[in-house]
PDB file of C-alpha atoms in Angstrom:
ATOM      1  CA  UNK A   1      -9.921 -44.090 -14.567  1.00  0.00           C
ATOM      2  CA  UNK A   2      -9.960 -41.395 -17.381  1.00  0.00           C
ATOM      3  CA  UNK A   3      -6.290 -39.925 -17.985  1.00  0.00           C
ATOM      4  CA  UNK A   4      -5.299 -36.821 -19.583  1.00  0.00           C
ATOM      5  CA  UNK A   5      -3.459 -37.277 -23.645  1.00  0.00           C
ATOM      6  CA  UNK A   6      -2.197 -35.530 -25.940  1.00  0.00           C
ATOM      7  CA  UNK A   7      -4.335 -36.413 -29.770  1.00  0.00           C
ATOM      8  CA  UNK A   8      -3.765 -35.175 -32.931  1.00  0.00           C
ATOM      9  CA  UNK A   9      -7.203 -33.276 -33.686  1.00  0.00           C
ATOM     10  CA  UNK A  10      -9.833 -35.368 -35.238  1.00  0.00           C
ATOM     11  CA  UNK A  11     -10.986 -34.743 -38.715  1.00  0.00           C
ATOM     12  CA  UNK A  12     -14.099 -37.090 -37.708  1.00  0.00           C
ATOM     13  CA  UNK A  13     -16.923 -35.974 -35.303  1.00  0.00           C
ATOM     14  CA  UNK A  14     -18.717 -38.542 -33.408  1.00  0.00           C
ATOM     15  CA  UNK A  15     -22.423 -37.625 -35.384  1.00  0.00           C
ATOM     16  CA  UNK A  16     -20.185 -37.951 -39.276  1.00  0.00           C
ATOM     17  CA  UNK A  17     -18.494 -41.674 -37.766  1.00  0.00           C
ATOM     18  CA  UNK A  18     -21.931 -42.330 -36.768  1.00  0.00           C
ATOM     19  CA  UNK A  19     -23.474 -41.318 -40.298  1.00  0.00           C
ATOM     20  CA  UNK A  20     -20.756 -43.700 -41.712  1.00  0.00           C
ATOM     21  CA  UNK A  21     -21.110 -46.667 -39.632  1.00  0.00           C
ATOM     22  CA  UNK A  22     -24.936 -47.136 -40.067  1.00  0.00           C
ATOM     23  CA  UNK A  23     -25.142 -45.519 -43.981  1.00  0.00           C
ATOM     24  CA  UNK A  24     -27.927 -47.544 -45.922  1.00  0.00           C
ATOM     25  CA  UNK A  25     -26.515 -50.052 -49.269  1.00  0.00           C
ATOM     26  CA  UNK A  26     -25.790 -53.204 -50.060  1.00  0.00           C
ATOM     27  CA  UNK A  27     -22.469 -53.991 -47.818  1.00  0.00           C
ATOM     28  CA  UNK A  28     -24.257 -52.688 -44.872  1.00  0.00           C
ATOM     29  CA  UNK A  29     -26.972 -54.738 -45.244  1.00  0.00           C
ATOM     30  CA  UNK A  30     -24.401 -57.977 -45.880  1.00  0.00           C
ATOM     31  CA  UNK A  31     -22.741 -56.748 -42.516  1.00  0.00           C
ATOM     32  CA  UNK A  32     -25.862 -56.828 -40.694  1.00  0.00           C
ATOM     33  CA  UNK A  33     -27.144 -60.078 -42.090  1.00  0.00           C
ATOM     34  CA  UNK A  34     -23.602 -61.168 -41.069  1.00  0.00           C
ATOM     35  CA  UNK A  35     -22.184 -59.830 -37.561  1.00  0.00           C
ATOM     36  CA  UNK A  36     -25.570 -58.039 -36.203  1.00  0.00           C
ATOM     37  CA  UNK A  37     -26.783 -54.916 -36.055  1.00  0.00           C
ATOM     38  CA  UNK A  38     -24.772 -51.359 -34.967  1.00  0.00           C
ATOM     39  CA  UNK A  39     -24.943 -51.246 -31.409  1.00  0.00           C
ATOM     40  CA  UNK A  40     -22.895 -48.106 -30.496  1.00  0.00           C
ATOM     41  CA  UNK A  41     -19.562 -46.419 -31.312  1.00  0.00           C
ATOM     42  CA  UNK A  42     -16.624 -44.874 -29.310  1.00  0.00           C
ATOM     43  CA  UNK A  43     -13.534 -43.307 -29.843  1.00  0.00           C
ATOM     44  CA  UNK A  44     -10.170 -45.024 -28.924  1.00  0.00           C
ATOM     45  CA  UNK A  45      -6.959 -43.514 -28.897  1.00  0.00           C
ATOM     46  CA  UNK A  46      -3.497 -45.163 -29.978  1.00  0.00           C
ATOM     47  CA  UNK A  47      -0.133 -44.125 -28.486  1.00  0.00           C
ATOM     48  CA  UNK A  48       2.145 -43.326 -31.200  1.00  0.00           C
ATOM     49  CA  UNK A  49       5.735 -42.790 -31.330  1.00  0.00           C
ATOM     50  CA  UNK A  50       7.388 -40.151 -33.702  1.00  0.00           C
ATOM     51  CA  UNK A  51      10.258 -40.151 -35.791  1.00  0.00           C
ATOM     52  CA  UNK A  52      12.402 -37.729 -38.355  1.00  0.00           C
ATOM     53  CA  UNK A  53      13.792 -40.545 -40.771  1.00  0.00           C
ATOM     54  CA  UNK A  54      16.556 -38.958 -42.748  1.00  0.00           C
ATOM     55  CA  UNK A  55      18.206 -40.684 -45.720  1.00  0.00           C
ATOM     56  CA  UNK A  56      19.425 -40.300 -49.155  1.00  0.00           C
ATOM     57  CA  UNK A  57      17.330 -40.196 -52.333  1.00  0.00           C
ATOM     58  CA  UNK A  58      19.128 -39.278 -55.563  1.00  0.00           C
ATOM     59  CA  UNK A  59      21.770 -37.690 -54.084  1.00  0.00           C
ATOM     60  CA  UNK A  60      19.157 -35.406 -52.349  1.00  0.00           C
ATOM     61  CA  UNK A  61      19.100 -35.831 -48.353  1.00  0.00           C
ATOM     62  CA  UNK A  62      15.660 -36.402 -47.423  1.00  0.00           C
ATOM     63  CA  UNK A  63      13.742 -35.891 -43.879  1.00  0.00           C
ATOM     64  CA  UNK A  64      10.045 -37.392 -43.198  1.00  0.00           C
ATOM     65  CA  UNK A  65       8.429 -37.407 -40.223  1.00  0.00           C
ATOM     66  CA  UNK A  66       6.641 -41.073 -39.337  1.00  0.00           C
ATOM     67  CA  UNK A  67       4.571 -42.320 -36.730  1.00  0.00           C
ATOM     68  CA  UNK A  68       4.213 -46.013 -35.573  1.00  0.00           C
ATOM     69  CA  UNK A  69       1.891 -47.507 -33.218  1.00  0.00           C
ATOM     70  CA  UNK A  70       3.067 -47.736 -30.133  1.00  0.00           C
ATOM     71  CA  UNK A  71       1.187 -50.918 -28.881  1.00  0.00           C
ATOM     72  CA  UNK A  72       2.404 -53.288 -31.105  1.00  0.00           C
ATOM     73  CA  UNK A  73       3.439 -51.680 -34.864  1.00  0.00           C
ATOM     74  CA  UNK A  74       0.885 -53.369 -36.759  1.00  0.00           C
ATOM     75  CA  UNK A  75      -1.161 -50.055 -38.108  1.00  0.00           C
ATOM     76  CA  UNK A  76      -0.239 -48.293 -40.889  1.00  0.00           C
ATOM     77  CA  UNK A  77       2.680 -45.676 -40.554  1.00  0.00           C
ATOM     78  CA  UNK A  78       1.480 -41.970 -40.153  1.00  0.00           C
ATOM     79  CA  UNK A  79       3.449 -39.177 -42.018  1.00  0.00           C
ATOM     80  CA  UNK A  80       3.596 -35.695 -40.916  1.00  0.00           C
ATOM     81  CA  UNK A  81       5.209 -32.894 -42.702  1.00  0.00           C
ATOM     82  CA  UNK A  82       6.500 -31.713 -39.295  1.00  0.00           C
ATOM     83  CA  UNK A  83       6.496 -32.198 -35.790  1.00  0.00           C
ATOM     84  CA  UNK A  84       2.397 -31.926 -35.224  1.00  0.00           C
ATOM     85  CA  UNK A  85       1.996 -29.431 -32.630  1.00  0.00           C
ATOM     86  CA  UNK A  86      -0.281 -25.917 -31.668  1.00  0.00           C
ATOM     87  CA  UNK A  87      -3.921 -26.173 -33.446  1.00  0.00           C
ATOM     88  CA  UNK A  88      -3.213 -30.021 -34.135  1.00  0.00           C
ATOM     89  CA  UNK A  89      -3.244 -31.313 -31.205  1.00  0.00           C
ATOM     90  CA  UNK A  90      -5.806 -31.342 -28.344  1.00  0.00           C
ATOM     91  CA  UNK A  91      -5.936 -32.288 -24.735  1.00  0.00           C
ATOM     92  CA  UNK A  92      -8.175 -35.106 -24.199  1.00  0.00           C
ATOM     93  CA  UNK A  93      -9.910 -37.156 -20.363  1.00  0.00           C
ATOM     94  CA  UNK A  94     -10.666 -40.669 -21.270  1.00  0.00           C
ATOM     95  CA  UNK A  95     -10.586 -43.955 -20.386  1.00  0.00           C
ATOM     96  CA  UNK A  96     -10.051 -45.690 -23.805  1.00  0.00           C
ATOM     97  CA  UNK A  97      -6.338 -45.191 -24.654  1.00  0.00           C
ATOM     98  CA  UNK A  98      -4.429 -48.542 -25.830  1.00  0.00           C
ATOM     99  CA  UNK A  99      -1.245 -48.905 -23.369  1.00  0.00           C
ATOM    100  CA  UNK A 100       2.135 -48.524 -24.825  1.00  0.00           C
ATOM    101  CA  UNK A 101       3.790 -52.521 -25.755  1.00  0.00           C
ATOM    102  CA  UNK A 102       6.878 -51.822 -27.110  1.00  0.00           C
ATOM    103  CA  UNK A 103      10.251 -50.177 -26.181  1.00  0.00           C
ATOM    104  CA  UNK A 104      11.136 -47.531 -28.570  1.00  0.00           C
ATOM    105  CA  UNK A 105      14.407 -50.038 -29.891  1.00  0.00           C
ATOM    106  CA  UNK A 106      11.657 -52.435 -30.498  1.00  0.00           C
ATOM    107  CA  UNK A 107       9.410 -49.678 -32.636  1.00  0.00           C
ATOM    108  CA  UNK A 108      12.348 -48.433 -34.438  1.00  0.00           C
ATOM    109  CA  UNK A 109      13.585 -51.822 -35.843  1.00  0.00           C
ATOM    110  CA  UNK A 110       9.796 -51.894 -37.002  1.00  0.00           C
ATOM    111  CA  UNK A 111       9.779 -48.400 -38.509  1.00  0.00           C
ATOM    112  CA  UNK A 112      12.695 -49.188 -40.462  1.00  0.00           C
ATOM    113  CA  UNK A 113      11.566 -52.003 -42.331  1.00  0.00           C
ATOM    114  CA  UNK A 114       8.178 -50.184 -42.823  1.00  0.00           C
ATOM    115  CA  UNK A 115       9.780 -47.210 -43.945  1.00  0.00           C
ATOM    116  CA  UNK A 116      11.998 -48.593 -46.512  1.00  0.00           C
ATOM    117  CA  UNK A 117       8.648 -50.071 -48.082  1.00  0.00           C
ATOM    118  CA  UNK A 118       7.455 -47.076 -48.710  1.00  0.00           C
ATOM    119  CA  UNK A 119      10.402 -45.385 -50.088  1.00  0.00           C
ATOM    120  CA  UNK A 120      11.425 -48.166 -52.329  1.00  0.00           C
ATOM    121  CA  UNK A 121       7.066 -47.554 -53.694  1.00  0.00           C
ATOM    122  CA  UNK A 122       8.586 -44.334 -54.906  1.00  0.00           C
ATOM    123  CA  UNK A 123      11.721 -45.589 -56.635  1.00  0.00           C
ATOM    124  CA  UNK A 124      14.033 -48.281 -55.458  1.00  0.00           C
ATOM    125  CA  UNK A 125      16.948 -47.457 -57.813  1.00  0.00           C
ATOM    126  CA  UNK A 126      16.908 -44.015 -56.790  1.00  0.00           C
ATOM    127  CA  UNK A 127      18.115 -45.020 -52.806  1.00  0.00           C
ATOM    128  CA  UNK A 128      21.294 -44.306 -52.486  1.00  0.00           C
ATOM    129  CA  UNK A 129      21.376 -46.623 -49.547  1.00  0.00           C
ATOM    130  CA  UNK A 130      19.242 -48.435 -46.673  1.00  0.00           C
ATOM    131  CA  UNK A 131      20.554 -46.602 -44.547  1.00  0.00           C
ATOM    132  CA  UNK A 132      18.237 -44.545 -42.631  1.00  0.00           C
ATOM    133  CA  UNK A 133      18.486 -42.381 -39.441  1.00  0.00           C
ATOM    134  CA  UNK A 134      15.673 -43.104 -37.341  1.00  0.00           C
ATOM    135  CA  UNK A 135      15.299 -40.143 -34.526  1.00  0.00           C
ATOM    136  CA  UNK A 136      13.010 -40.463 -31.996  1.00  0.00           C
ATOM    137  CA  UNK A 137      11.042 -37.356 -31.442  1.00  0.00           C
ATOM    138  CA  UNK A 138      10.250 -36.388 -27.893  1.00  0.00           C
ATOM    139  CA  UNK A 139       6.451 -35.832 -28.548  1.00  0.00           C
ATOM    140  CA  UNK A 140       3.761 -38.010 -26.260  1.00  0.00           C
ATOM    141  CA  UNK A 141       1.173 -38.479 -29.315  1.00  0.00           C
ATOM    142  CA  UNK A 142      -2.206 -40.613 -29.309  1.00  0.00           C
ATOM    143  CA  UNK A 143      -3.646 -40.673 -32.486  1.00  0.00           C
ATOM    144  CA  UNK A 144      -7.798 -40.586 -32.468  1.00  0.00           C
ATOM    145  CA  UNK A 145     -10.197 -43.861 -34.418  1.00  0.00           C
ATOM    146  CA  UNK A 146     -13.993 -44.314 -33.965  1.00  0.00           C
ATOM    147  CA  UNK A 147     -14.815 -48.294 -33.311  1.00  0.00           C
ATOM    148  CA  UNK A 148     -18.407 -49.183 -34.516  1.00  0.00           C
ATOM    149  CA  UNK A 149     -19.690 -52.519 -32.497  1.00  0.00           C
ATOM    150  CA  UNK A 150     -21.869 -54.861 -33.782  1.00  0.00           C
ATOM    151  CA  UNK A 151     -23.594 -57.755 -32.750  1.00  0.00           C
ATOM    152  CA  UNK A 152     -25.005 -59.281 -29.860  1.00  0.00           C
ATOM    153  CA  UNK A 153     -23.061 -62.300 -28.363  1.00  0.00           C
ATOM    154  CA  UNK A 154     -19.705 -61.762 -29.590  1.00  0.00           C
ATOM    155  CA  UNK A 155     -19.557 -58.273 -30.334  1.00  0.00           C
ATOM    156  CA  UNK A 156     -17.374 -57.119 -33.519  1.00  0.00           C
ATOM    157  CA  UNK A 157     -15.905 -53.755 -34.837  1.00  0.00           C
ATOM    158  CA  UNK A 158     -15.545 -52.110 -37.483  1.00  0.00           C
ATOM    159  CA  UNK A 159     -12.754 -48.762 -37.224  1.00  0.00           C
ATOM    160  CA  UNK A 160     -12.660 -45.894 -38.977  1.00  0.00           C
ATOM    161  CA  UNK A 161      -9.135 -43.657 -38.822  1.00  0.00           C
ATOM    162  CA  UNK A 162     -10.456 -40.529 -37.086  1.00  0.00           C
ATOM    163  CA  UNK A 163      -7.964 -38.336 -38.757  1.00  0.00           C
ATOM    164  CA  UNK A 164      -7.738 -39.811 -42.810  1.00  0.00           C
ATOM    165  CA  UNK A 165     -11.484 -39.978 -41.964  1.00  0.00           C
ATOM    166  CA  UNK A 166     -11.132 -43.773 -43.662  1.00  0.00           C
ATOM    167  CA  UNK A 167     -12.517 -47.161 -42.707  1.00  0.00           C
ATOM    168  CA  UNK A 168      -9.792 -49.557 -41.509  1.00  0.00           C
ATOM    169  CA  UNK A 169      -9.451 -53.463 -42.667  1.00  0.00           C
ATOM    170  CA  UNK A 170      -9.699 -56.313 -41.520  1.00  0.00           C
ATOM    171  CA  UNK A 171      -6.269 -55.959 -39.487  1.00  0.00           C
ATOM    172  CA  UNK A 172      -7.199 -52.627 -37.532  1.00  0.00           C
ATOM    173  CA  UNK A 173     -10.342 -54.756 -36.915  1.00  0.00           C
ATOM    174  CA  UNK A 174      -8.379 -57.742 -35.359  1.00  0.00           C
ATOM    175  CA  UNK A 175      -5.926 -56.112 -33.459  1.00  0.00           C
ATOM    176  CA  UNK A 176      -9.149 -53.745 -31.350  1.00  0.00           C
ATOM    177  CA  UNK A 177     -10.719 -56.861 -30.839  1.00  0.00           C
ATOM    178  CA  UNK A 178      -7.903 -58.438 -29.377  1.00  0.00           C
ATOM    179  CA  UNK A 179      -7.597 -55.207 -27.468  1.00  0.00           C
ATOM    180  CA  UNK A 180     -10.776 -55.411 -26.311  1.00  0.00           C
ATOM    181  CA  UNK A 181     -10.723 -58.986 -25.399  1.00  0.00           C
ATOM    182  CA  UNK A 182      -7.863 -58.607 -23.178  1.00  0.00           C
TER     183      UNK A 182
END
């Protein structure tokens, strides 16, 4: 039963992912040889939950907008400049949305550790302390990917980030598949 969400805007259409997922070279002939050919691509959409993380860098207070996956917090983190909203979002009807698998408690313990990764990446000795302020934001946000499926028996996908308009790894891989397995 297709459902009404809220999606950040993709950056991807479904004719560019396709261009992508079936371009001609040498790791696209390996991936053939290896998991089949490209069958036929979709586009999925991940619940997200938002957050203003303020802390203190350098003396200077600091607030970032992040966004975790909802469904388990294995992707990476999204980082908005501010709450997304007017010409970046868009009303979409389908059927492939992931369902929501954690409680926001559980996504904010996550967010934590994942945010103070990337701030200590930009300077460690400059935190004044791990203390951050995690608030959620009351925003219902699905955030767009195109899956590419290969193969025959046991199909396989490949995922490319709708919005960064990048290919995923191996893990984004994984945890559709399990999604789609389930």
């Amino acid at each position: 039963m297709a459902t009404s969400i809220q999606t950040l805007r993709p950056n991807v259409s479904q004719d560019a992912a396709l261009r992508k997922f079936s371009a001609m070279g040498l790791s696209a002939l390996y991936r053939r040889v290896r998991i089949g050919p490209l069958r036929r691509i979709a586009a999925v959409y991940v619940p997200f939950f938002l957050y203003r993380v303020r802390y203190q860098l350098a003396r200077a207070p600091q607030a970032r907008f992040f966004a975790i996956d909802a469904v388990d917090g294995s992707l990476d983190l999204f980082e908005f400049p501010d709450v997304p909203s007017g010409a970046q979002l868009v009303a979409v009807e389908t059927r492939n949305r992931l369902p929501v698998g954690l409680t926001h408690e559980q996504a904010q313990a996550m967010l934590h550790e994942k945010v103070l990764r990337v701030i200590f990446q930009q300077g460690f000795f400059k935190l004044r302390a791990s203390h951050l302020e995690c608030t959620h934001e009351a925003l219902e946000l699905h955030l767009p990917y195109w899956l590419a499926f290969y193969g025959d028996e046991t199909p396989r996908c490949r995922v490319m980030d709708a919005v960064r308009r990048r290919i995923e790894g191996a893990k984004a891989s994984a945890f559709f598949e399990e999604w789609l397995a389930a």
